[in-house]
XYZ file of C-alpha atoms in Angstrom:
549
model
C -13.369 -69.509 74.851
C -10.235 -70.640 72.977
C -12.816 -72.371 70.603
C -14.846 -69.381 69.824
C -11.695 -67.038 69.410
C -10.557 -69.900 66.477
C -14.007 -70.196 64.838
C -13.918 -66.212 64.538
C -10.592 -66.389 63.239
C -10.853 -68.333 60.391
C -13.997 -67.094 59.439
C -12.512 -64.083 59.082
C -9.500 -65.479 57.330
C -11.670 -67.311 54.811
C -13.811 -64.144 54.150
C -10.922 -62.312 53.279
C -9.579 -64.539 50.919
C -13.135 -65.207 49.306
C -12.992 -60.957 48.838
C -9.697 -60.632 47.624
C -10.628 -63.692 45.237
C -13.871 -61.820 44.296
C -11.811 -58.346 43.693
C -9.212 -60.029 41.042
C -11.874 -60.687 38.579
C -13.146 -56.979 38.655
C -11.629 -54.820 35.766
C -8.575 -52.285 36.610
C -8.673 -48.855 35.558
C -5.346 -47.642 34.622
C -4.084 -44.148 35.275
C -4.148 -42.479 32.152
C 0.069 -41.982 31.299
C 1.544 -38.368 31.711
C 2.936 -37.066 28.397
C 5.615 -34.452 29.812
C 6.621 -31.322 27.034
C 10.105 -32.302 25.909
C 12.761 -30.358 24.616
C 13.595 -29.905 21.350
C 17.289 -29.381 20.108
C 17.502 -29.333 16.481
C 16.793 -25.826 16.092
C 18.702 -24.234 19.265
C 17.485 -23.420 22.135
C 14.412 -22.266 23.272
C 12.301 -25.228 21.223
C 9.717 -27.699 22.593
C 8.137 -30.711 20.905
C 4.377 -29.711 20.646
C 2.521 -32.601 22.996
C 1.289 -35.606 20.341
C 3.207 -33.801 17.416
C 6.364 -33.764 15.770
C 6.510 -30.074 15.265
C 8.708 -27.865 17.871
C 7.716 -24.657 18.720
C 9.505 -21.463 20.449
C 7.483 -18.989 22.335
C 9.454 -15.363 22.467
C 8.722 -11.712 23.130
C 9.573 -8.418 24.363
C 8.096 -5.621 26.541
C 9.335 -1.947 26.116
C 9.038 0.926 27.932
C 10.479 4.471 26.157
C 10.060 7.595 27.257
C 11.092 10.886 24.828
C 12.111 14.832 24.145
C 11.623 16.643 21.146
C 12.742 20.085 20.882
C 9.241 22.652 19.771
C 9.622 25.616 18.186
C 6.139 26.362 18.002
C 2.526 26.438 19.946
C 0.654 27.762 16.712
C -3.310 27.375 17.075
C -4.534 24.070 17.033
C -0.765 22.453 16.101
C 2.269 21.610 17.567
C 3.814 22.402 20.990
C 4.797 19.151 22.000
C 7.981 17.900 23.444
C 7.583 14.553 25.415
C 6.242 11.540 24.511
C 5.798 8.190 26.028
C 4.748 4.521 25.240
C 4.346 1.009 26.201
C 4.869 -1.857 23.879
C 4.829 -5.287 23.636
C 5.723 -8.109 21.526
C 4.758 -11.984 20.870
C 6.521 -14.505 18.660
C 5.689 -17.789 17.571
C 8.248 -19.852 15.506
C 7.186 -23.732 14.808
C 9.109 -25.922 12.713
C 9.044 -29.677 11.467
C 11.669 -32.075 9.452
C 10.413 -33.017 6.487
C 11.864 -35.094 3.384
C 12.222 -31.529 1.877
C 13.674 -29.512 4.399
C 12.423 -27.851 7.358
C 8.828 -26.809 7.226
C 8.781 -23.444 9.281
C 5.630 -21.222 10.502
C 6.504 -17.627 12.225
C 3.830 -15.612 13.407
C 4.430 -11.997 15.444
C 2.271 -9.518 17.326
C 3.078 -5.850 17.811
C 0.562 -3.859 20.062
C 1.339 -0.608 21.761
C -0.131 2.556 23.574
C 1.378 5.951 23.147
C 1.156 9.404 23.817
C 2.711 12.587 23.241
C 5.075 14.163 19.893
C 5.459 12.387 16.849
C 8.987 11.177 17.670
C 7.612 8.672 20.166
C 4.301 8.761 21.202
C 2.389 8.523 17.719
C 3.290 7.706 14.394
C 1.508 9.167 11.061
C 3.122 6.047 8.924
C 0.912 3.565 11.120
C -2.156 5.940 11.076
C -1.782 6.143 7.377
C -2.046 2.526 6.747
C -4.771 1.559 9.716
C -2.264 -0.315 12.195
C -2.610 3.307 14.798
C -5.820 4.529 16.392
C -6.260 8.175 17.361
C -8.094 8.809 20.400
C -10.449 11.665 19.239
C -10.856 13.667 22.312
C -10.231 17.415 22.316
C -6.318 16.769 23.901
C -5.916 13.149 22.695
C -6.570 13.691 18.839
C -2.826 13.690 17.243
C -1.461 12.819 20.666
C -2.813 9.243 21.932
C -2.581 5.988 19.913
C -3.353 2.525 19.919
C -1.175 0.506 18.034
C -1.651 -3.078 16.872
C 0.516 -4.876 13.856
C 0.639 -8.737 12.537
C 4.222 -7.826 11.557
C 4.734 -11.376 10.519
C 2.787 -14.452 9.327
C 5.046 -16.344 6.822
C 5.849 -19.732 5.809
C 9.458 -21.020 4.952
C 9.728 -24.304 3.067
C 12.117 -25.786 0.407
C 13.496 -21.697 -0.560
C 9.742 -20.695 -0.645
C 9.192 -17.850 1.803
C 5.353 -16.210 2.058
C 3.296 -14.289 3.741
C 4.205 -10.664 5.916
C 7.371 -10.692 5.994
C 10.074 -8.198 5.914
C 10.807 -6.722 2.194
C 13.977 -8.852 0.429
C 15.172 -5.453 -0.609
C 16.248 -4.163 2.849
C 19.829 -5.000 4.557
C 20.748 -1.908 7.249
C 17.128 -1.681 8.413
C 17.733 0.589 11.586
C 19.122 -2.398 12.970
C 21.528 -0.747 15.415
C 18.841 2.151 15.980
C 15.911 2.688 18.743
C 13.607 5.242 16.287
C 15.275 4.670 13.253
C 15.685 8.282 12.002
C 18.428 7.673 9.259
C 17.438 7.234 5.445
C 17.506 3.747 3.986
C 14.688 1.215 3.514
C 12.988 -0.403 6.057
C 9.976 -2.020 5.528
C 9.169 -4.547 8.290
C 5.823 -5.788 7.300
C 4.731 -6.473 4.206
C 3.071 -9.025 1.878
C 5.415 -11.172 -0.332
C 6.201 -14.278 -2.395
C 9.650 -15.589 -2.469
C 11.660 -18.276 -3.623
C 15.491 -17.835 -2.137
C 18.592 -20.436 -3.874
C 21.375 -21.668 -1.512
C 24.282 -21.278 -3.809
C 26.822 -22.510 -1.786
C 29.796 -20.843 0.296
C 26.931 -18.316 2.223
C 25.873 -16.908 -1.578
C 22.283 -17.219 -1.977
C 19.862 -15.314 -4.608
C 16.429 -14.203 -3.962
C 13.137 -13.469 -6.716
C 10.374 -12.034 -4.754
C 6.730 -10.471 -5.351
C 6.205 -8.285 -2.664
C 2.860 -5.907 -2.326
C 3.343 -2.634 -3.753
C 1.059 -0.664 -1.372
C 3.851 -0.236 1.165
C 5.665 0.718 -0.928
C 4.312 3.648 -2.321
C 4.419 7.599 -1.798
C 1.441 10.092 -3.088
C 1.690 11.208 -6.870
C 1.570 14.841 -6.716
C -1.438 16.567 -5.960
C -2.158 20.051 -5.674
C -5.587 19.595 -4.112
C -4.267 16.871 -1.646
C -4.490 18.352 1.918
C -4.946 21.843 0.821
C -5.291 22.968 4.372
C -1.389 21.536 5.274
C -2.742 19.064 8.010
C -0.414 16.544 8.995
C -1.752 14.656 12.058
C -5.346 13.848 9.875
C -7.622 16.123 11.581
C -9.833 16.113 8.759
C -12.030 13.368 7.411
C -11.544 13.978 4.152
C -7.494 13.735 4.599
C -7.692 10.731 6.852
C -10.091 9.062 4.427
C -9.232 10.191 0.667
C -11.060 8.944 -2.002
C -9.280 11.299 -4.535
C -6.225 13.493 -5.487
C -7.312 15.388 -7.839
C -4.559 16.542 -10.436
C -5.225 19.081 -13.529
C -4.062 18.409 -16.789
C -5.541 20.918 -19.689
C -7.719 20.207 -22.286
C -8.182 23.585 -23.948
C -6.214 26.107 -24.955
C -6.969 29.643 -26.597
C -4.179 30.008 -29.149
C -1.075 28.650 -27.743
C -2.099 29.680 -24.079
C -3.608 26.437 -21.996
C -6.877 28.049 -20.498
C -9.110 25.136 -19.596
C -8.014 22.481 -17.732
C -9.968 18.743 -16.263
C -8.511 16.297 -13.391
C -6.740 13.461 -13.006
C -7.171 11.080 -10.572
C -4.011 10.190 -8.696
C -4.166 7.778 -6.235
C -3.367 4.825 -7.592
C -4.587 1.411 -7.837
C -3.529 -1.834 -6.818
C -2.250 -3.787 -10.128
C 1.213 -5.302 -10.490
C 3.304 -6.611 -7.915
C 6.374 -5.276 -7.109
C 9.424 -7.423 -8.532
C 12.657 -7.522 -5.914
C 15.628 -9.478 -6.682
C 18.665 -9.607 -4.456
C 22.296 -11.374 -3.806
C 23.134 -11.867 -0.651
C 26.895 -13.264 1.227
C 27.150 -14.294 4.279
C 30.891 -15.246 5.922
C 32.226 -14.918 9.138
C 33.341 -11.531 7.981
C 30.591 -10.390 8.219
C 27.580 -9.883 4.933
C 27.111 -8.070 1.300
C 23.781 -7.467 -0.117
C 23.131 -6.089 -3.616
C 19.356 -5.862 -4.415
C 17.120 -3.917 -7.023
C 13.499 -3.382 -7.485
C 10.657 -2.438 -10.314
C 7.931 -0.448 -8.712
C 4.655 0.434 -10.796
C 2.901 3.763 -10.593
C -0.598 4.560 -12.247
C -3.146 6.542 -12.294
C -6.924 6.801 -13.150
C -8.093 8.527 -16.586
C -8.285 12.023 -17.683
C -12.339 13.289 -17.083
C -12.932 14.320 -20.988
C -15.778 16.678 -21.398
C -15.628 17.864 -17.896
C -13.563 20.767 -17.175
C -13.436 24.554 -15.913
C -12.148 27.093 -18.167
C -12.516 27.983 -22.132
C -10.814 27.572 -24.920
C -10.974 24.776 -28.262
C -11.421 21.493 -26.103
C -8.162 18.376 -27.107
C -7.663 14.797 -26.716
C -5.367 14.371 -23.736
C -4.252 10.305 -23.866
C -4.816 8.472 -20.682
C -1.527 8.466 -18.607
C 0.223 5.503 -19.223
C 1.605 3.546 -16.024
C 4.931 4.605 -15.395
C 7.968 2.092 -13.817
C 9.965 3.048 -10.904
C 13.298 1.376 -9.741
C 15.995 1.350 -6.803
C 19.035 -0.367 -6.617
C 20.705 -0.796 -3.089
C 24.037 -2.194 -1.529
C 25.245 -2.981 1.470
C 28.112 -3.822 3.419
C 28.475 -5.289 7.311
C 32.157 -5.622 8.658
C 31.778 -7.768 12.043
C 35.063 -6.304 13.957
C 35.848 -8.434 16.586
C 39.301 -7.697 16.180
C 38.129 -4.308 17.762
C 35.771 -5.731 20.758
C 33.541 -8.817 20.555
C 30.343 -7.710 18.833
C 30.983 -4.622 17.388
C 29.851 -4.129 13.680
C 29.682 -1.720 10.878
C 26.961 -1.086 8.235
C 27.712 0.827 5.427
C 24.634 1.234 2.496
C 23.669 3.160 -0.620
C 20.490 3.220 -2.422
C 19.611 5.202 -5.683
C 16.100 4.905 -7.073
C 13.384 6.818 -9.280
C 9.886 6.558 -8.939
C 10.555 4.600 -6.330
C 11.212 7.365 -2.748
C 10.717 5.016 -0.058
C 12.657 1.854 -1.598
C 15.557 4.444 -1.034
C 14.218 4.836 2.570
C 14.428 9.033 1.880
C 11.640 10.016 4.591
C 10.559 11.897 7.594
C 10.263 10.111 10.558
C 6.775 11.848 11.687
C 5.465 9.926 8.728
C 5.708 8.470 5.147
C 2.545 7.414 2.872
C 2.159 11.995 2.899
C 2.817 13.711 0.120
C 4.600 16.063 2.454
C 4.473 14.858 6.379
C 5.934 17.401 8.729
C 9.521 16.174 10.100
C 9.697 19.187 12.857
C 6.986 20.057 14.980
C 6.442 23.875 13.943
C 8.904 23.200 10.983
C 9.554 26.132 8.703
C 8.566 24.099 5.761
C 7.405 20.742 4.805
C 9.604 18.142 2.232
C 7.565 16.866 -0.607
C 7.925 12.883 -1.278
C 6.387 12.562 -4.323
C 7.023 9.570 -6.580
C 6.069 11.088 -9.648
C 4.235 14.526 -11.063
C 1.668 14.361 -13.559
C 2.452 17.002 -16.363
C -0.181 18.943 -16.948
C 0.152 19.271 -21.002
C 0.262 15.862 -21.862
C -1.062 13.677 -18.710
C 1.474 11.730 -18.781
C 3.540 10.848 -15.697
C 7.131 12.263 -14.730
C 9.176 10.534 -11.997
C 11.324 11.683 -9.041
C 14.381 10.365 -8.348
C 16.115 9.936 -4.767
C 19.300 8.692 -3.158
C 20.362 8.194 0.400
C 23.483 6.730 2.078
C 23.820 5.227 5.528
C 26.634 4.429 7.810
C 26.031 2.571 11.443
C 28.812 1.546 14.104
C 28.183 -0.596 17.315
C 30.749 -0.975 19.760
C 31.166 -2.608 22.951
C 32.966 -1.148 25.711
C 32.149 -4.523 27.444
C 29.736 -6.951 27.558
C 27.558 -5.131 29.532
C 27.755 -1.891 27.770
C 27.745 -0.674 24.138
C 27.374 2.441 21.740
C 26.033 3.145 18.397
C 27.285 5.982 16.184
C 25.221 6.328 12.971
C 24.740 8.892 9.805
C 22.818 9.323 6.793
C 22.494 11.854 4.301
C 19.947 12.067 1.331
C 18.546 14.366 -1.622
C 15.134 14.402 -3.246
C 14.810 15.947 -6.977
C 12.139 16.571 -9.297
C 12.330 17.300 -12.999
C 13.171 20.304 -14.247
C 9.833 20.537 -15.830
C 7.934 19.551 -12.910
C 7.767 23.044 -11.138
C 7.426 25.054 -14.227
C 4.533 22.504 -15.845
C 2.226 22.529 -12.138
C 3.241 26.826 -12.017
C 1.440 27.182 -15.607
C -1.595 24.981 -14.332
C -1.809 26.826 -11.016
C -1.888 30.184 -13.131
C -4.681 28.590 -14.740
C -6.591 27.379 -11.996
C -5.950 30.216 -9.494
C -6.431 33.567 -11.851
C -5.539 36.719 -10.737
C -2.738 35.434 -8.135
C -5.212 33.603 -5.420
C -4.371 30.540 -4.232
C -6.679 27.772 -3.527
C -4.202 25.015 -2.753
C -2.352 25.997 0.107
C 1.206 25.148 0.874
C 1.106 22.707 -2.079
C 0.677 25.441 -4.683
C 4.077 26.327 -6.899
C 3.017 29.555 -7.934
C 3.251 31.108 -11.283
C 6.796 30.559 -13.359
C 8.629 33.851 -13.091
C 6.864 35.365 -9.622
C 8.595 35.759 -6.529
C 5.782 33.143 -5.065
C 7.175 30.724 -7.023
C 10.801 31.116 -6.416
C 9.925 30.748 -2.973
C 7.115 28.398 -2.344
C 8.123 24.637 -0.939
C 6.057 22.371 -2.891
C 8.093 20.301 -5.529
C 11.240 21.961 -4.037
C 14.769 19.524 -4.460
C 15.815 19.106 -1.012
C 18.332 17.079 1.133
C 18.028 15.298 4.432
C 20.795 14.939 7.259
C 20.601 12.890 10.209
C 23.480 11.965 13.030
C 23.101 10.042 16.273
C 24.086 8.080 18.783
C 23.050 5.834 22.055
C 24.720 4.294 25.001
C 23.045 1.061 26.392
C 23.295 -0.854 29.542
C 22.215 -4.502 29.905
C 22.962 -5.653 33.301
C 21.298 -9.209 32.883
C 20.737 -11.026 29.990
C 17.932 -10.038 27.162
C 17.770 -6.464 29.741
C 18.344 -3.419 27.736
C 18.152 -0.027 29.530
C 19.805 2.965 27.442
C 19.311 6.154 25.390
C 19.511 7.904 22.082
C 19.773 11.129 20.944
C 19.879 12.172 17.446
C 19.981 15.368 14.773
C 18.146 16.393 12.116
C 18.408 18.704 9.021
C 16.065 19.116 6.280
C 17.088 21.767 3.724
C 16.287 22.750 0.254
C 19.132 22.198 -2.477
C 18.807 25.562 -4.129
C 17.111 29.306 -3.144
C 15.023 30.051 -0.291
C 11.718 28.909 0.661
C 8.831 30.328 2.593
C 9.405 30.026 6.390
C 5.934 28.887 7.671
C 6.585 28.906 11.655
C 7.755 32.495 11.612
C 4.858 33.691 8.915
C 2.644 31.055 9.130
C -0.190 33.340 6.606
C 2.233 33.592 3.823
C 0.441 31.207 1.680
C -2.850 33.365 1.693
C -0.806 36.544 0.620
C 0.520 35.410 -2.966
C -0.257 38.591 -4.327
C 1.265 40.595 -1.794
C 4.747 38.549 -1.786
C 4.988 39.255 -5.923
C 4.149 42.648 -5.593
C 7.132 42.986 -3.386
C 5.589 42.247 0.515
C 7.839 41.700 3.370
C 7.997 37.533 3.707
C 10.277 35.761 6.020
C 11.906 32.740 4.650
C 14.613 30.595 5.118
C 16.629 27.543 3.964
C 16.888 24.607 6.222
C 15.176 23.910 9.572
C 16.855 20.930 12.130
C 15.311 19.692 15.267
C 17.027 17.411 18.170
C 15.286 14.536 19.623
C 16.303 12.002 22.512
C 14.783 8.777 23.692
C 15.002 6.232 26.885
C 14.140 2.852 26.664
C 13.830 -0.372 28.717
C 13.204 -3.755 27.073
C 13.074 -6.559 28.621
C 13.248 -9.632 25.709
C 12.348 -13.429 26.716
C-alpha cells in the first residue's frame, strides 16, 4: 500500500512540473497600463492634462434660476399687461491651453441656453430675437411671452497677442459687471466676431487693434415705413423678417416746392469692419481703459425713375457711406481699504453714428429703431444711428452720450451690495425733424398719416411739435441688489432698479392714455383734445439663484 501511495505521488509530482514547464513557454498577456487624468497646475486650479496630450483643459459652468416683477400700466388689446417673468439658464465653458515656444496656445469655447417666460425684463428679450439667438413660441398666449434661448457666446483663440473668434468687443470695460439685468447705459457687447492683436507693454499697460463685426453693432437708419404699425414684440412677418426700410428722398420738385419723391433703401449692408483700438492698465489699484471706435453706415441707392408724385424729375447722388465713432473711458478703484472686495466703476462714452458703442438703449431691446422700454409706455425712444435727408440723400448722424457709475460692497464675505447709476441723452440734427416733416407732407397729403408712430408730422403743426419720432431724449436708470452666498460659487439675492425715459424739450404724444392719437393728425392741428406728456419711468425687481462650478 505504502508502494502504491509513492508511485501516485510522484507521478503526480512529475506531472506538475512537466505542466508548469509546458505553461512558461506560452506567451503572457499583459494588462493593458491605466493612464489616470492628472492635474494640471500651470494655469490655476481647476486644469487637467487631457489623457495622451499635453494640452490642459478646465471644464466650468453655471445654472441660474431668476424669477421677476415689472410694474404694467397697461392691458391694451393684443399688448402688454405683463408683470412677472421667469427663466432657467444654463451655462458651459471650455478653456484648453498648451505651452508652446511662443507662449501659451489657448482655446475657450462657451454655451448659453435658456427658457423663459413672461415680461420683457426677464422672461424674453427682443435684442436676442432680433439677431436669431431667441425663439418665440407662437401659440395664442406664448407669442411675445415664451422663449428659447441658445448663444455660442464664445469660440476664440489666444496665441502670441492674437485673439479671434466671438469674443467680447475690446471696446467695453464696465459691462454690467456688478449688475443681474444690466439696465444702465454703457456698452456691452458680449458676443461678437473679432480679430485682435493685444501688446504687453510692460508695468500692466497693454494696447489693443481689433476688427470686430459691425453687425452687432449697429442700430436701424431711420425709416418712416419701418414698423408702421408700432409692434415691438415682432408679431408681424414682415417686421420679424425685413427685407427693406424704405426711406424717401425727392426727386421732383414743382418750382421750389419738393412734390415727388422715390426710396431709399436703408438697411444696410455688411462691408467694412469695424476698427477698435484701446489702452488698457492694470495695477493692484485697480484698472483704466481708454478705447475708441470707427463704425461704418451705408445704405443702398436712390430708385431713379421710380417715384410717386409730379413735378421736373433731378439727379439725387447715391448716399455716400457715412463714419460713425465713440470714444469711451473708464475707471475701477478696488477699495479694500473699505472691505475686502469692494470696487468702483466709473465710465463715460460719447459717440456719433455710433448709439450702441455708447451703450444708450432700452433694455426690452436694441437692433429697433424704437423698442418699447415700458410695457404700456407713453411713448417709444428712437435709436437711430443716422437720418437720411430727404433733399440730398445723403446721410446725417446722431450723436449719443451716456455715463455710468457702479459700487460693490461687502458687508462680509458672505454678503454684498451693489449701488449703480447711469444717465444718457440721444440727439438728432436740427435738420433731421424738419427735413423727414417736409417729406411726410409730401407723402401723406392732406394731413393723413400712413406711417404710424414713426411719422414727424408737418414743420409748423401741432402734430409735429408733439409727435415722438426723431425726438432728443434722455435716459435715467438707478439700482441696487443685496446678495447672499452661503457656500462657495452659491449666489442667492435680488435687484431692483428705476427707470426714466424723457424727452429733452416739449411734450410728446402720450400713447397709453390715447393710444388712437396717431390716426387723428388732422384733428390734433385743428385744435383736438390730445393727452400728452413728458417722461414715463417704470420699476422692475429680480431674484436669482446661481449656482457656478
Amino acid at each position: 500500500m505504502k508502494l502504491l501511495k509513492s508511485s501516485l505521488l510522484g507521478s503526480a509530482t512529475a506531472f506538475v512540473a512537466i505542466g508548469a514547464a509546458h505553461a512558461a513557454d506560452l506567451p503572457v498577456k499583459k494588462a493593458v497600463p491605466i493612464e489616470y487624468v492628472r492635474v494640471c497646475s500651470a494655469y490655476g486650479a481647476g486644469f487637467f492634462y487631457i489623457p495622451g496630450t499635453d494640452t490642459c483643459l478646465r471644464l466650468s459652468g453655471r445654472a441660474r434660476f431668476e424669477g421677476g416683477y415689472m410694474t404694467s400700466y397697461s392691458r391694451q388689446f393684443g399688448n402688454g399687461g405683463d408683470t412677472s417673468g421667469y427663466q432657467g439658464r444654463m451655462r458651459i465653458n471650455l478653456d484648453a491651453r498648451t505651452q508652446t515656444a511662443y507662449g501659451t496656445l489657448r482655446a475657450f469655447v462657451r454655451f448659453d441656453a435658456g427658457a423663459r417666460t413672461g415680461y420683457s425684463g426677464v422672461g424674453t428679450s427682443g435684442t436676442q430675437q432680433r439677431i436669431g439667438q431667441a425663439y418665440p413660441g407662437l401659440g395664442i398666449d406664448s407669442f411675445g411671452r415664451d422663449q428659447q434661448f441658445a448663444n455660442v457666446d464664445k469660440a476664440f483663440i489666444q496665441f502670441a497677442g492674437l485673439t479671434a473668434g466671438r469674443a467680447s468687443s475690446f471696446f467695453d470695460f464696465y459691462a454690467h459687471d456688478f449688475e443681474f439685468a444690466g439696465a444702465t447705459a454703457g456698452s456691452d457687447i458680449a458676443s461678437t466676431n473679432l480679430l485682435a492683436y493685444t501688446a504687453t507693454l510692460g508695468n500692466g499697460l497693454s494696447a489693443t487693434i481689433s476688427a470686430e463685426d459691425p453687425v452687432f453693432r449697429r442700430s436701424p437708419i431711420y425709416s418712416p415705413s419701418n414698423n408702421p404699425g408700432g409692434v415691438t414684440v415682432n408679431a408681424s412677418i414682415a417686421n420679424f423678417a425685413q427685407t427693406n426700410s424704405p426711406a424717401p428722398v425727392f426727386i421732383g420738385y414743382t418750382g421750389a416746392t419738393p412734390t415727388r419723391f422715390s426710396q431709399v433703401d436703408v438697411i444696410q449692408r455688411s462691408r467694412m469692419p469695424d476698427v477698435v483700438g484701446a489702452l488698457r492698465l492694470d495695477q493692484a489699484w485697480g484698472s483704466a481703459q481708454i478705447s475708441a471706435a470707427v463704425h461704418e453706415l451705408n445704405v443702398g441707392n436712390v430708385q431713379n425713375g421710380v417715384g410717386t408724385g409730379t413735378g421736373s424729375n433731378i439727379s439725387i447722388p447715391h448716399a455716400s457711406n457715412s463714419y460713425g465713432y465713440a470714444v469711451q473711458g473708464g475707471l475701477k478703484i478696488n477699495a479694500p481699504f473699505i472691505a475686502p472686495g469692494d470696487a468702483l466703476y466709473l465710465q463715460g462714452a460719447y459717440g456719433s453714428g455710433s448709439q450702441l458703442y455708447t451703450g444708450y438703449s432700452s433694455f426690452s431691446g436694441s437692433y429697433s429703431q424704437n423698442a418699447a422700454t415700458i410695457q404700456g409706455q407713453k411713448f417709444n425712444q428712437f435709436f437711430n444711428d443716422a437720418t437720411v435727408n430727404p433733399f440730398t440723400g445723403q446721410l446725417e448722424q446722431s450723436t449719443s452720450f451716456t455715463v455710468v457709475a457702479s459700487y460693490l460692497h461687502y458687508w462680509s464675505p458672505e454678503w454684498r451690495s451693489a449701488v449703480f447709476g447711469s444717465y444718457g441723452e440721444q440727439d438728432f440734427t436740427q435738420r433731421a425733424r424738419s427735413a423727414q416733416g417736409a417729406a411726410f407732407s409730401v407723402i401723406n397729403p392732406g394731413g393723413t398719416n400712413s406711417f404710424g408712430a414713426n411719422a414727424v408730422g408737418v414743420p409748423g403743426t401741432r402734430f409735429f411739435q408733439l409727435s415722438e419720432a426723431l425726438r432728443d431724449t434722455y435716459q435715467f436708470v438707478a439700482g441696487a441688489s443685496l446678495i447672499w452666498s452661503p457656500v462657495k460659487d452659491l449666489d442667492i439675492g435680488v435687484e431692483g432698479y428705476y427707470t426714466q425715459i424723457g424727452v429733452k424739450n416739449g411734450r410728446v404724444i402720450d400713447k397709453d392714455k390715447d393710444p388712437t392719437a396717431y390716426s387723428r393728425v388732422g384733428a390734433i392741428n385743428a385744435g383736438g383734445a390730445v393727452a400728452t406728456t413728458t417722461a414715463d419711468s417704470v420699476s422692475s425687481f429680480r431674484f436669482r439663484v446661481q449656482r457656478d462650478f
